[in-house]
PDB file of C-alpha atoms in Angstrom:
ATOM      1  CA  MET A 675      -0.004  -0.074   0.023  1.00 90.00           C
ATOM      2  CA  ARG A 676       1.024   3.699  -0.936  1.00 91.00           C
ATOM      3  CA  LEU A 677       0.279   6.907   0.604  1.00 89.00           C
ATOM      4  CA  ASP A 678      -1.459   7.987  -2.499  1.00 90.00           C
ATOM      5  CA  ASP A 679      -4.349   5.589  -2.206  1.00 93.00           C
ATOM      6  CA  LEU A 680      -4.829   4.847   1.619  1.00 95.00           C
ATOM      7  CA  ASN A 681      -7.802   4.813   3.886  1.00 97.00           C
ATOM      8  CA  PHE A 682      -7.323   4.321   7.633  1.00 97.00           C
ATOM      9  CA  SER A 683     -10.203   4.406  10.357  1.00 97.00           C
ATOM     10  CA  ALA A 684      -9.958   3.690  13.819  1.00 96.00           C
ATOM     11  CA  THR A 685     -12.535   4.146  16.795  1.00 96.00           C
ATOM     12  CA  ILE A 686     -10.773   4.711  19.949  1.00 95.00           C
ATOM     13  CA  LYS A 687     -11.178   5.842  23.723  1.00 93.00           C
ATOM     14  CA  ASN A 688      -8.707   7.465  26.089  1.00 91.00           C
ATOM     15  CA  ASP A 689      -9.948   5.733  29.559  1.00 86.00           C
ATOM     16  CA  VAL A 690      -8.041   7.863  32.023  1.00 78.00           C
ATOM     17  CA  ASN A 691      -9.238  11.268  32.929  1.00 66.00           C
ATOM     18  CA  GLY A 692      -7.057  13.111  35.594  1.00 64.00           C
ATOM     19  CA  GLY A 693      -3.710  12.342  36.930  1.00 69.00           C
ATOM     20  CA  GLN A 694      -0.583  13.150  34.696  1.00 69.00           C
ATOM     21  CA  ASN A 695      -2.645  12.963  31.506  1.00 72.00           C
ATOM     22  CA  VAL A 696      -5.244  15.492  32.440  1.00 83.00           C
ATOM     23  CA  CYS A 697      -5.914  16.569  28.846  1.00 87.00           C
ATOM     24  CA  GLN A 698      -6.100  12.832  27.761  1.00 90.00           C
ATOM     25  CA  ASN A 699      -3.477  13.534  24.888  1.00 90.00           C
ATOM     26  CA  THR A 700      -3.676  10.760  22.533  1.00 93.00           C
ATOM     27  CA  LEU A 701      -1.688  10.238  19.110  1.00 95.00           C
ATOM     28  CA  ILE A 702      -2.193   7.927  16.188  1.00 96.00           C
ATOM     29  CA  THR A 703       0.827   7.792  14.123  1.00 95.00           C
ATOM     30  CA  LEU A 704       0.941   6.424  10.554  1.00 94.00           C
ATOM     31  CA  LEU A 705       4.189   4.741   9.842  1.00 94.00           C
ATOM     32  CA  LEU A 706       5.537   5.688   6.194  1.00 92.00           C
ATOM     33  CA  GLU A 707       8.617   4.723   4.227  1.00 92.00           C
ATOM     34  CA  GLY A 708      11.109   7.379   5.587  1.00 89.00           C
ATOM     35  CA  GLU A 709       8.274   9.598   7.198  1.00 90.00           C
ATOM     36  CA  ALA A 710       5.312   9.496   9.609  1.00 92.00           C
ATOM     37  CA  ILE A 711       2.036  11.252   9.993  1.00 93.00           C
ATOM     38  CA  SER A 712       0.853  11.941  13.479  1.00 95.00           C
ATOM     39  CA  ILE A 713      -2.568  12.647  14.215  1.00 96.00           C
ATOM     40  CA  PRO A 714      -3.268  14.410  17.590  1.00 95.00           C
ATOM     41  CA  LEU A 715      -6.242  14.236  19.923  1.00 95.00           C
ATOM     42  CA  SER A 716      -6.988  15.665  23.173  1.00 93.00           C
ATOM     43  CA  LYS A 717      -9.785  16.591  25.598  1.00 91.00           C
ATOM     44  CA  LEU A 718     -11.804  19.670  24.706  1.00 89.00           C
ATOM     45  CA  GLY A 719      -9.912  22.793  26.051  1.00 86.00           C
ATOM     46  CA  CYS A 720      -6.430  21.369  25.539  1.00 87.00           C
ATOM     47  CA  MET A 721      -5.993  21.674  21.940  1.00 84.00           C
ATOM     48  CA  SER A 722      -3.391  24.453  22.039  1.00 85.00           C
ATOM     49  CA  ASP A 723      -0.902  21.948  23.074  1.00 85.00           C
ATOM     50  CA  LEU A 724      -1.300  19.608  19.980  1.00 91.00           C
ATOM     51  CA  GLU A 725       0.953  19.124  17.156  1.00 91.00           C
ATOM     52  CA  LEU A 726      -0.005  17.455  13.835  1.00 92.00           C
ATOM     53  CA  TRP A 727       3.291  16.073  12.027  1.00 89.00           C
ATOM     54  CA  PHE A 728       3.595  15.404   8.395  1.00 87.00           C
ATOM     55  CA  PHE A 729       6.326  15.137   5.940  1.00 82.00           C
ATOM     56  CA  GLY A 730       8.674  16.832   8.128  1.00 83.00           C
ATOM     57  CA  ARG A 731       6.353  19.682   8.940  1.00 87.00           C
ATOM     58  CA  THR A 732       4.540  20.538  12.271  1.00 87.00           C
ATOM     59  CA  ILE A 733       1.418  22.306  12.572  1.00 89.00           C
ATOM     60  CA  ARG A 734       1.006  23.445  16.213  1.00 88.00           C
ATOM     61  CA  GLY A 735      -2.110  24.336  18.230  1.00 86.00           C
ATOM     62  CA  LYS A 736      -0.349  27.452  19.345  1.00 88.00           C
ATOM     63  CA  ASN A 737      -0.231  28.935  15.831  1.00 88.00           C
ATOM     64  CA  LYS A 738      -3.461  27.306  14.200  1.00 88.00           C
ATOM     65  CA  ASP A 739      -6.918  26.434  15.226  1.00 88.00           C
ATOM     66  CA  MET A 740      -6.958  22.687  16.213  1.00 91.00           C
ATOM     67  CA  SER A 741     -10.240  22.748  17.796  1.00 92.00           C
ATOM     68  CA  LYS A 742     -11.494  19.778  15.674  1.00 94.00           C
ATOM     69  CA  PHE A 743      -8.899  17.495  17.221  1.00 95.00           C
ATOM     70  CA  GLY A 744     -10.546  18.237  20.642  1.00 94.00           C
ATOM     71  CA  VAL A 745     -12.837  15.482  21.533  1.00 95.00           C
ATOM     72  CA  ASP A 746     -15.045  14.080  24.271  1.00 93.00           C
ATOM     73  CA  PHE A 747     -13.285  10.867  25.307  1.00 91.00           C
ATOM     74  CA  LYS A 748     -16.323   9.820  27.430  1.00 90.00           C
ATOM     75  CA  GLU A 749     -17.746   8.679  24.072  1.00 93.00           C
ATOM     76  CA  TRP A 750     -16.026   6.668  21.316  1.00 95.00           C
ATOM     77  CA  VAL A 751     -14.062   8.779  19.008  1.00 96.00           C
ATOM     78  CA  THR A 752     -13.702   7.831  15.173  1.00 97.00           C
ATOM     79  CA  VAL A 753     -10.543   9.102  13.253  1.00 98.00           C
ATOM     80  CA  ASP A 754     -10.409   8.711   9.605  1.00 98.00           C
ATOM     81  CA  PHE A 755      -7.483   9.494   7.191  1.00 97.00           C
ATOM     82  CA  ALA A 756      -7.925   9.295   3.738  1.00 96.00           C
ATOM     83  CA  SER A 757      -5.521  10.096   0.931  1.00 94.00           C
ATOM     84  CA  LYS A 758      -6.071  10.253  -2.978  1.00 91.00           C
ATOM     85  CA  ASN A 759      -5.507  12.502  -5.808  1.00 88.00           C
ATOM     86  CA  ASN A 760      -2.401  14.226  -4.337  1.00 88.00           C
ATOM     87  CA  ASN A 761      -4.678  15.304  -1.065  1.00 92.00           C
ATOM     88  CA  MET A 762      -5.117  14.020   2.347  1.00 94.00           C
ATOM     89  CA  SER A 763      -7.774  14.585   4.787  1.00 96.00           C
ATOM     90  CA  ILE A 764      -8.317  13.686   8.536  1.00 97.00           C
ATOM     91  CA  LEU A 765     -11.904  13.569   9.867  1.00 97.00           C
ATOM     92  CA  VAL A 766     -12.684  13.178  13.403  1.00 97.00           C
ATOM     93  CA  ASN A 767     -16.046  12.095  14.434  1.00 97.00           C
ATOM     94  CA  GLY A 768     -17.230  12.478  10.635  1.00 96.00           C
ATOM     95  CA  GLU A 769     -16.194  16.302  10.591  1.00 96.00           C
ATOM     96  CA  GLU A 770     -13.184  17.214   8.441  1.00 96.00           C
ATOM     97  CA  ALA A 771     -10.440  18.442  10.935  1.00 95.00           C
ATOM     98  CA  ILE A 772      -7.821  18.999   8.219  1.00 94.00           C
ATOM     99  CA  ASN A 773      -7.096  18.738   4.472  1.00 94.00           C
ATOM    100  CA  LEU A 774      -3.454  19.009   3.317  1.00 92.00           C
ATOM    101  CA  PRO A 775      -1.831  18.392   0.071  1.00 90.00           C
ATOM    102  CA  LEU A 776       0.266  15.250  -0.384  1.00 86.00           C
ATOM    103  CA  ALA A 777       2.888  17.231  -2.460  1.00 79.00           C
ATOM    104  CA  GLY A 778       3.467  14.239  -4.662  1.00 72.00           C
ATOM    105  CA  LYS A 779       4.435  11.796  -1.771  1.00 77.00           C
ATOM    106  CA  ILE A 780       3.736   8.172  -2.445  1.00 82.00           C
ATOM    107  CA  ASN A 781       5.559   6.491   0.156  1.00 87.00           C
ATOM    108  CA  LYS A 782       4.925   2.955   1.278  1.00 93.00           C
ATOM    109  CA  PHE A 783       2.539   2.612   4.241  1.00 93.00           C
ATOM    110  CA  TYR A 784       4.128   0.234   6.974  1.00 93.00           C
ATOM    111  CA  GLY A 785       1.764   0.335   9.819  1.00 93.00           C
ATOM    112  CA  PHE A 786       0.271   2.317  12.840  1.00 94.00           C
ATOM    113  CA  VAL A 787       0.869   3.334  16.408  1.00 94.00           C
ATOM    114  CA  PHE A 788      -1.571   4.237  19.019  1.00 94.00           C
ATOM    115  CA  SER A 789      -0.129   6.194  21.985  1.00 93.00           C
ATOM    116  CA  PHE A 790      -2.554   6.959  24.673  1.00 89.00           C
ATOM    117  CA  GLY A 791      -0.515   8.293  27.319  1.00 80.00           C
ATOM    118  CA  SER A 792      -2.205   6.177  29.753  1.00 78.00           C
ATOM    119  CA  THR A 793      -4.913   3.622  29.234  1.00 85.00           C
ATOM    120  CA  GLY A 794      -6.923   3.483  25.977  1.00 90.00           C
ATOM    121  CA  SER A 795      -9.276   1.216  24.021  1.00 90.00           C
ATOM    122  CA  ILE A 796      -9.768   0.320  20.587  1.00 91.00           C
ATOM    123  CA  ARG A 797     -13.274  -0.668  19.246  1.00 90.00           C
ATOM    124  CA  GLY A 798     -12.741  -0.673  15.617  1.00 92.00           C
ATOM    125  CA  LEU A 799      -9.884  -0.625  12.941  1.00 94.00           C
ATOM    126  CA  LYS A 800     -10.177  -0.512   9.017  1.00 95.00           C
ATOM    127  CA  LEU A 801      -7.123  -0.163   6.603  1.00 94.00           C
ATOM    128  CA  SER A 802      -7.935  -0.184   2.935  1.00 95.00           C
ATOM    129  CA  ASN A 803      -7.181   1.557  -0.492  1.00 94.00           C
ATOM    130  CA  SER A 804      -9.296   1.760  -3.471  1.00 94.00           C
ATOM    131  CA  LYS A 805      -8.684  -1.924  -4.736  1.00 94.00           C
ATOM    132  CA  LYS A 806      -8.862  -3.925  -1.319  1.00 94.00           C
ATOM    133  CA  VAL A 807      -9.714  -3.913   2.293  1.00 94.00           C
ATOM    134  CA  TYR A 808      -6.638  -5.088   4.125  1.00 91.00           C
ATOM    135  CA  LEU A 809      -7.915  -4.884   7.743  1.00 90.00           C
ATOM    136  CA  ALA A 810     -11.391  -4.746   9.068  1.00 89.00           C
ATOM    137  CA  GLU A 811     -11.755  -5.394  12.802  1.00 87.00           C
ATOM    138  CA  ASP A 812     -14.846  -4.643  14.807  1.00 83.00           C
ATOM    139  CA  TYR A 813     -14.240  -5.121  18.547  1.00 75.00           C
ATOM    140  CA  SER A 814     -17.442  -3.662  19.609  1.00 70.00           C
ATOM    141  CA  LYS A 815     -18.397  -6.912  21.483  1.00 65.00           C
ATOM    142  CA  SER A 816     -14.878  -7.464  22.953  1.00 58.00           C
ATOM    143  CA  VAL A 817     -12.938  -4.029  23.057  1.00 54.00           C
ATOM    144  CA  LEU A 818      -9.277  -4.414  22.859  1.00 52.00           C
ATOM    145  CA  THR A 819      -7.548  -2.201  25.605  1.00 53.00           C
ATOM    146  CA  SER A 820      -3.918  -1.305  26.028  1.00 50.00           C
ATOM    147  CA  GLN A 821      -4.044  -3.501  29.254  1.00 50.00           C
ATOM    148  CA  ASP A 822      -4.660  -6.463  26.931  1.00 49.00           C
ATOM    149  CA  ILE A 823      -1.429  -6.090  25.174  1.00 46.00           C
ATOM    150  CA  ASP A 824       1.785  -7.043  27.114  1.00 42.00           C
ATOM    151  CA  LEU A 825       4.664  -5.254  25.205  1.00 40.00           C
ATOM    152  CA  ALA A 826       7.342  -6.527  27.725  1.00 41.00           C
ATOM    153  CA  ASP A 827       7.356  -9.843  25.839  1.00 39.00           C
ATOM    154  CA  ASN A 828       7.816  -8.431  22.305  1.00 35.00           C
TER     155      ASN A 828
END
């Protein structure tokens, strides 16, 4: 799969509200050949600290309105990434949060990483392009949580 024809969707929740992660900062990182795209989310009211990274550039909440990346993690949050026709868009709960040019990038797609900063849950994942669905998981009956994954053995 390549970046110029990629669809990624995840339904997630950041389960901890308070403590050291009071803003419930969450990051979804798409791993590409030589680069990464990081999609930030946080609790409403904390968006000025967010940073979106793509192709060596950073968009900071201190300089740009990142309010559409602010969510209520008491509810499930769906993040969609789509790239086609030299353009990429990120939707949060069905609303376009940002639309950016790909600038001719067609890097290979290698994977994704979820960083919850605490405990998080994943209810659904989908990875596809215009020709094929590569991954379609619905955990709505049995939610996958970060506690289910023991990274010490990997």
